[in-house]
C-alpha atoms as one frame of an Amber mdcrd trajectory, in Angstrom:
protein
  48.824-192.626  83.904  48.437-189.910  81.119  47.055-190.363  77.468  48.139
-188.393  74.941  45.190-187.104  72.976  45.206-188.409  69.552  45.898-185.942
  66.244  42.890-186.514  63.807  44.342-185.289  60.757  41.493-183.629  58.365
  40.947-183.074  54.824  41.260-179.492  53.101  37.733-178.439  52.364  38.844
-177.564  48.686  39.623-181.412  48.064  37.222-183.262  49.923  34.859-184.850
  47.625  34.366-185.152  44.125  32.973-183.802  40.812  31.567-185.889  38.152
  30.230-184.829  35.113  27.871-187.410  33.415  28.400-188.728  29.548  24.485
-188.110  29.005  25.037-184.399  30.218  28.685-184.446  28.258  26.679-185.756
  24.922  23.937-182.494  25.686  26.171-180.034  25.724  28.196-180.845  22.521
  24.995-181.529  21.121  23.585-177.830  21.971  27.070-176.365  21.010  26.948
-177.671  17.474  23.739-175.947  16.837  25.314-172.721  18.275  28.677-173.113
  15.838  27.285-171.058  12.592  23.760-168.757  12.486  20.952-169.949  14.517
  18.805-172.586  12.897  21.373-173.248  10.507  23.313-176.409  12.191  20.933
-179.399  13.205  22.078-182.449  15.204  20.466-185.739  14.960  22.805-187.698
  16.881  25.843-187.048  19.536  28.019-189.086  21.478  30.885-188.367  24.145
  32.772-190.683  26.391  34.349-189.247  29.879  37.402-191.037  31.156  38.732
-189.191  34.198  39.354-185.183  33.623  39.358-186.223  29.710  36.237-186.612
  27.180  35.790-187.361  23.851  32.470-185.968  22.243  31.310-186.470  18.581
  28.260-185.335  16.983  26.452-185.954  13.715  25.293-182.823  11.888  23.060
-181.402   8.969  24.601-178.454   7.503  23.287-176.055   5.357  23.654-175.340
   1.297  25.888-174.371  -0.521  28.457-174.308   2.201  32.073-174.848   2.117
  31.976-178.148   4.088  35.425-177.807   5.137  35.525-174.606   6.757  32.000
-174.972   8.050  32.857-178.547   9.785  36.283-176.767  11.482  33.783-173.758
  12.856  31.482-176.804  14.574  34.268-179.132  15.690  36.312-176.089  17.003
  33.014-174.800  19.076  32.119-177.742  19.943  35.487-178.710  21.647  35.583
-175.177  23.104  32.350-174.855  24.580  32.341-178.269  25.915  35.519-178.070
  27.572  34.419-174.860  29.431  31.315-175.560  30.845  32.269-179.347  31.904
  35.538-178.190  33.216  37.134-180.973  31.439  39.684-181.609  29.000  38.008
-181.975  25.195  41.352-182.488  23.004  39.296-182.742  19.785  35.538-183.451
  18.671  34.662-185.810  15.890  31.746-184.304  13.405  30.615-186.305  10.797
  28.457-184.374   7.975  25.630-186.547   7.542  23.051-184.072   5.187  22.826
-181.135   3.752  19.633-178.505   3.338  19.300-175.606   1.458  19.011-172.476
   2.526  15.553-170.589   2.450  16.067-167.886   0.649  13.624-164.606   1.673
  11.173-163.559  -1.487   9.921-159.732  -2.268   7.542-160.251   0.095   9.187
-161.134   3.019   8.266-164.598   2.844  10.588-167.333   3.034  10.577-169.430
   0.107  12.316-172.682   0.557  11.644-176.735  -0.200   7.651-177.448   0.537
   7.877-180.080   2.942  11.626-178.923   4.803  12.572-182.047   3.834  16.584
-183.069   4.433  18.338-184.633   1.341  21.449-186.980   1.700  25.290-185.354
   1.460  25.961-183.992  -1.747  22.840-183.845  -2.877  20.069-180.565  -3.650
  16.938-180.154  -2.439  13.876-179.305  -4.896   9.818-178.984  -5.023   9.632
-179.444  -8.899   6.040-179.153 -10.578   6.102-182.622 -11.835   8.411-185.211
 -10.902  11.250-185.691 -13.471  11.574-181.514 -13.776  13.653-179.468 -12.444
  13.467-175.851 -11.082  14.348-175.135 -14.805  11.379-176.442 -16.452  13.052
-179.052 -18.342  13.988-183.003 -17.625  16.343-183.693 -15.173  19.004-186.242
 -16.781  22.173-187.542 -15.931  25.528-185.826 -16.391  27.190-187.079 -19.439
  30.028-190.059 -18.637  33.681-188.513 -19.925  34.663-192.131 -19.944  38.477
-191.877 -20.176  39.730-194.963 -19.360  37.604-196.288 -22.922  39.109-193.565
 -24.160  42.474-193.648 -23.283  42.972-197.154 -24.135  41.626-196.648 -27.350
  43.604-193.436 -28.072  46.683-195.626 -26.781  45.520-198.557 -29.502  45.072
-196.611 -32.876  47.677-194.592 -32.035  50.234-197.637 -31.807  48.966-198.946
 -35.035  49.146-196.093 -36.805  52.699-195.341 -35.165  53.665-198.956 -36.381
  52.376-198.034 -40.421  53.742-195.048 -40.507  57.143-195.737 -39.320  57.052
-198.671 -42.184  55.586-196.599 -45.209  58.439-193.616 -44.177  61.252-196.181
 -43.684  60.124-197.371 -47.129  59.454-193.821 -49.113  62.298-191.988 -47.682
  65.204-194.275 -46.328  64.774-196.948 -49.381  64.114-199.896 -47.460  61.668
-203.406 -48.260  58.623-203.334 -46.779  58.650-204.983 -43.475  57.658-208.981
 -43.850  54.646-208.126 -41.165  52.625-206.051 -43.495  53.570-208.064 -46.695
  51.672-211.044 -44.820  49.031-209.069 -43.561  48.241-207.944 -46.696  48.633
-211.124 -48.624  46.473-212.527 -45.761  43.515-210.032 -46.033  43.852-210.239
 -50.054  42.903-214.162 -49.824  40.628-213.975 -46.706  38.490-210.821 -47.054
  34.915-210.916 -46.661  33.702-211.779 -50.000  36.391-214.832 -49.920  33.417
-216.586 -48.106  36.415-217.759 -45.330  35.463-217.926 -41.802  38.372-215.922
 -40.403  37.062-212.649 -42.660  33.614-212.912 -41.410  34.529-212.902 -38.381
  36.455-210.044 -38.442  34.508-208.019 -40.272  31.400-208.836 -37.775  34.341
-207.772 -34.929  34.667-204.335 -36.357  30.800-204.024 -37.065  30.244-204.491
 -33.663  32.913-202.718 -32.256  31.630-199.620 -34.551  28.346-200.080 -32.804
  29.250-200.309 -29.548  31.085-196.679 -29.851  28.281-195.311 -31.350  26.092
-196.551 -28.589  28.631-194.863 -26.177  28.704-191.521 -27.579  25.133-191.551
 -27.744  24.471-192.174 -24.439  25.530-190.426 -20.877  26.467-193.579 -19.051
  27.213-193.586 -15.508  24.354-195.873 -15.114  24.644-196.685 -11.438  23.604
-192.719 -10.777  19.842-191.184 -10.219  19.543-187.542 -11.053  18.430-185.503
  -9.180  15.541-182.729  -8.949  17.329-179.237  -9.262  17.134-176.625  -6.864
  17.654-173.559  -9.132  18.626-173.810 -12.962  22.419-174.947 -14.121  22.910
-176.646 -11.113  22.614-180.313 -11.596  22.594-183.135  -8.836  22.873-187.182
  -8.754  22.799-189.789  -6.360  24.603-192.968  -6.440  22.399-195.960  -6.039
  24.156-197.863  -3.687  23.660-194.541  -1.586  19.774-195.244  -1.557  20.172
-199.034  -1.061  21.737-198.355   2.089  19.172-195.269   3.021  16.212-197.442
   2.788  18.387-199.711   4.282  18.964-198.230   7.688  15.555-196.809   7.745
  13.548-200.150   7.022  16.158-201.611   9.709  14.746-199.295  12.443  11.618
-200.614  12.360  10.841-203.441  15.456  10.654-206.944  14.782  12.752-206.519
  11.772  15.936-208.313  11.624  17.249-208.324   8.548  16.809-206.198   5.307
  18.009-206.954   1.860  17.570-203.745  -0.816  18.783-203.630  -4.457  18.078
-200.525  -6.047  17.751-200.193  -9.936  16.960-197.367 -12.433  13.509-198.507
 -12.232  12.566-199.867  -9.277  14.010-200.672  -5.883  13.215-203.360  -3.865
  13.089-204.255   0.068  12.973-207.668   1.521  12.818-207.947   5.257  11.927
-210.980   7.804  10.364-210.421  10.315  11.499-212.004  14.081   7.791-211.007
  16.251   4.632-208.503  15.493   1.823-209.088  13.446   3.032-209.754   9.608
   0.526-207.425   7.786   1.230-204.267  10.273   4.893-204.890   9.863   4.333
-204.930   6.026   2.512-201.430   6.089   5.245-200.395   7.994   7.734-201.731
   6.019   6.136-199.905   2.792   5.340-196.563   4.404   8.799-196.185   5.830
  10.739-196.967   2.592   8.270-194.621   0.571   9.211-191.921   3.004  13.023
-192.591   2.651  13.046-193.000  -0.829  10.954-189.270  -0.848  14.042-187.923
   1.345  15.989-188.761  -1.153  14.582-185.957  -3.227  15.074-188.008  -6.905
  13.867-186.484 -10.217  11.908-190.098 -11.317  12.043-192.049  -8.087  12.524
-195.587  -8.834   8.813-198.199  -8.640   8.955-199.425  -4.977   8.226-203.449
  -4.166   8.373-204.816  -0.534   8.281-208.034   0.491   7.637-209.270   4.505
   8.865-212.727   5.405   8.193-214.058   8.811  11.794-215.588  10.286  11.870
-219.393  11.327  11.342-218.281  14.726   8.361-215.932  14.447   4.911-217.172
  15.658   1.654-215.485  15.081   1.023-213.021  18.190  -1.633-214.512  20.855
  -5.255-212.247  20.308  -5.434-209.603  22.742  -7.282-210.042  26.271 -10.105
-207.769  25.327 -11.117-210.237  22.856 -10.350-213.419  25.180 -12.012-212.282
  27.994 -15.384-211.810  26.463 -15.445-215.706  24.729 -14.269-216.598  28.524
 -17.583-215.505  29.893 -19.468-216.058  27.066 -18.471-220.150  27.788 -18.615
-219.912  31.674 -22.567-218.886  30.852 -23.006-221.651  28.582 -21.686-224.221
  31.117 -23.700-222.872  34.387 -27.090-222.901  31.941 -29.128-225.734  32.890
């Protein structure tokens, strides 16, 4: 009786196995490609992100660019590197990469004597926003005040344009139909001015008073308006270099401190309202001691409200409340152990 021997059939050596490239090493390289996208120093990343799925990833990354810049043609240089690079040194398929402009910085610029002069502290300021080191806080590079832009207010002023000029439209069409075709007045403006002949102001009737106190106040109101800039839900701005002015909306720093308060253990949830004046932060607070968390609390919104790099930061108020939930934390051993021995003496005393 013969056996056949058996045929093991074997694997190519080119396709045994398999390659996997990690989403932490995916995320690294994006990361390091960003910075490489424009000069050196200029592109910083402060956050990436990629996800692999088979041969394909998908890699995003969250960049500080620098000032003044064309954003649009400086984000297509990163994303376009960024896609490139990472595609050929993971060997696989990057179809596009997702960069989201999160800050701008200004450029140092190099003095006559070779040093670089830049912002003091190299501190970052929010998108579409310039970074300063004013003497005095409220000036700009310029010398003088840094104030808000002037409001063009068009709607007011369209609809008002639209108004008089309707009314006006509506007399003149009468006094020409009158003057040139012949025609009776119209029976509108007879009334009207039979009515404001028996009900003017010094009639002592309440329907004249009240008018006239309508256009009084309507005549101060506009005053107030051209006298003012408006756009009262901006902060300027400290300038970096004269004519170039700067604001920042305030819901933009509500939701700066915001995040940055938010960051902070034990905190859970964080309430900010921002004024002209002053801004304030309410937190609770879920574990952690209550007057560390409170420091805390204070010293990281005065640092994000710094970033912010306002002309007349608003007054800054925080306020810690401990959740439902939160209990005071136990003392630490060091202390325990000590009072432990100190009673176990007492007791073993005669």
């Amino acid at each position: 009786m013969s056996t056949r021997p058996v045929e093991r059939r074997t694997t190519p050596p080119a396709e045994r196995g398999a390659t996997t490239v990690a989403e932490r090493a995916v995320r690294r390289i994006a990361e390091r490609a960003a910075t490489e996208a424009l000069a050196p120093g200029e592109v910083q990343v402060s956050r990436g992100a990629a996800v692999v799925r088979g041969h394909r990833a998908r890699v995003g990354v969250t960049v500080t660019l620098p000032y003044p810049a064309v954003l649009d043609e400086a984000g297509e240089r990163v994303r376009s590197h960024v896609a490139d690079r990472t595609a050929r040194l993971t060997g696989l398929a990057v179809p596009s990469a997702r960069v989201r402009i999160r800050e701008l910085r200004v450029r140092e610029e190099v003095g006559g004597e070779g040093e670089a002069e830049g912002t003091a502290d190299g501190a970052h300021w929010p998108s579409g926003a310039v970074a300063a080191s004013p003497k005095r806080a409220g000036e700009s590079a310029a010398g003088g005040r840094a104030r808000r832009p002037w409001s063009q207010r068009r709607a007011l002023v369209g609809v008002l344009a639209f108004a008089c000029a309707g009314v006006c439209g509506l007399f003149l069409y009468d006094v020409v139909s009158v003057h040139a075709a012949g025609r009776p007045p119209a029976r509108w403006r007879d009334r009207l001015m039979e009515w404001l002949a028996t009900h003017g102001p010094d009639g002592g009737a309440w329907p004249g008073v009240a008018l006239a106190a309508a256009v009084f106040l309507l005549g101060v109101w506009l005053l107030v308006l051209a006298l003012t800039p408006g756009r009262r839900r901006e902060l300027p701005m400290a300038g970096a270099s004269p004519g170039v002015r700067a604001v920042l909306d305030r819901r933009v720093v509500a939701v700066l401190l915001r995040d940055a308060v938010a960051e902070l253990p034990g905190i859970t949830r964080v309430r900010v309202r921002v004024g002209r004046r002053g801004a304030r932060v309410r937190a609770g607070l879920a574990f952690g001691p209550l007057e560390s968390a409170r420091r805390a609390v204070a010293e990281t919104a005065e640092e994000a409200l710094a970033a912010c790099g306002l002309a007349r930061p608003p007054r800054l108020r925080v306020r810690v409340r401990a959740e439902p939930a939160w209990h005071a934390p136990a003392p630490p051993e060091a202390d325990v152990a000590p009072a432990a021995d100190a009673s176990t003496r007492r007791s073993t005393l005669p």
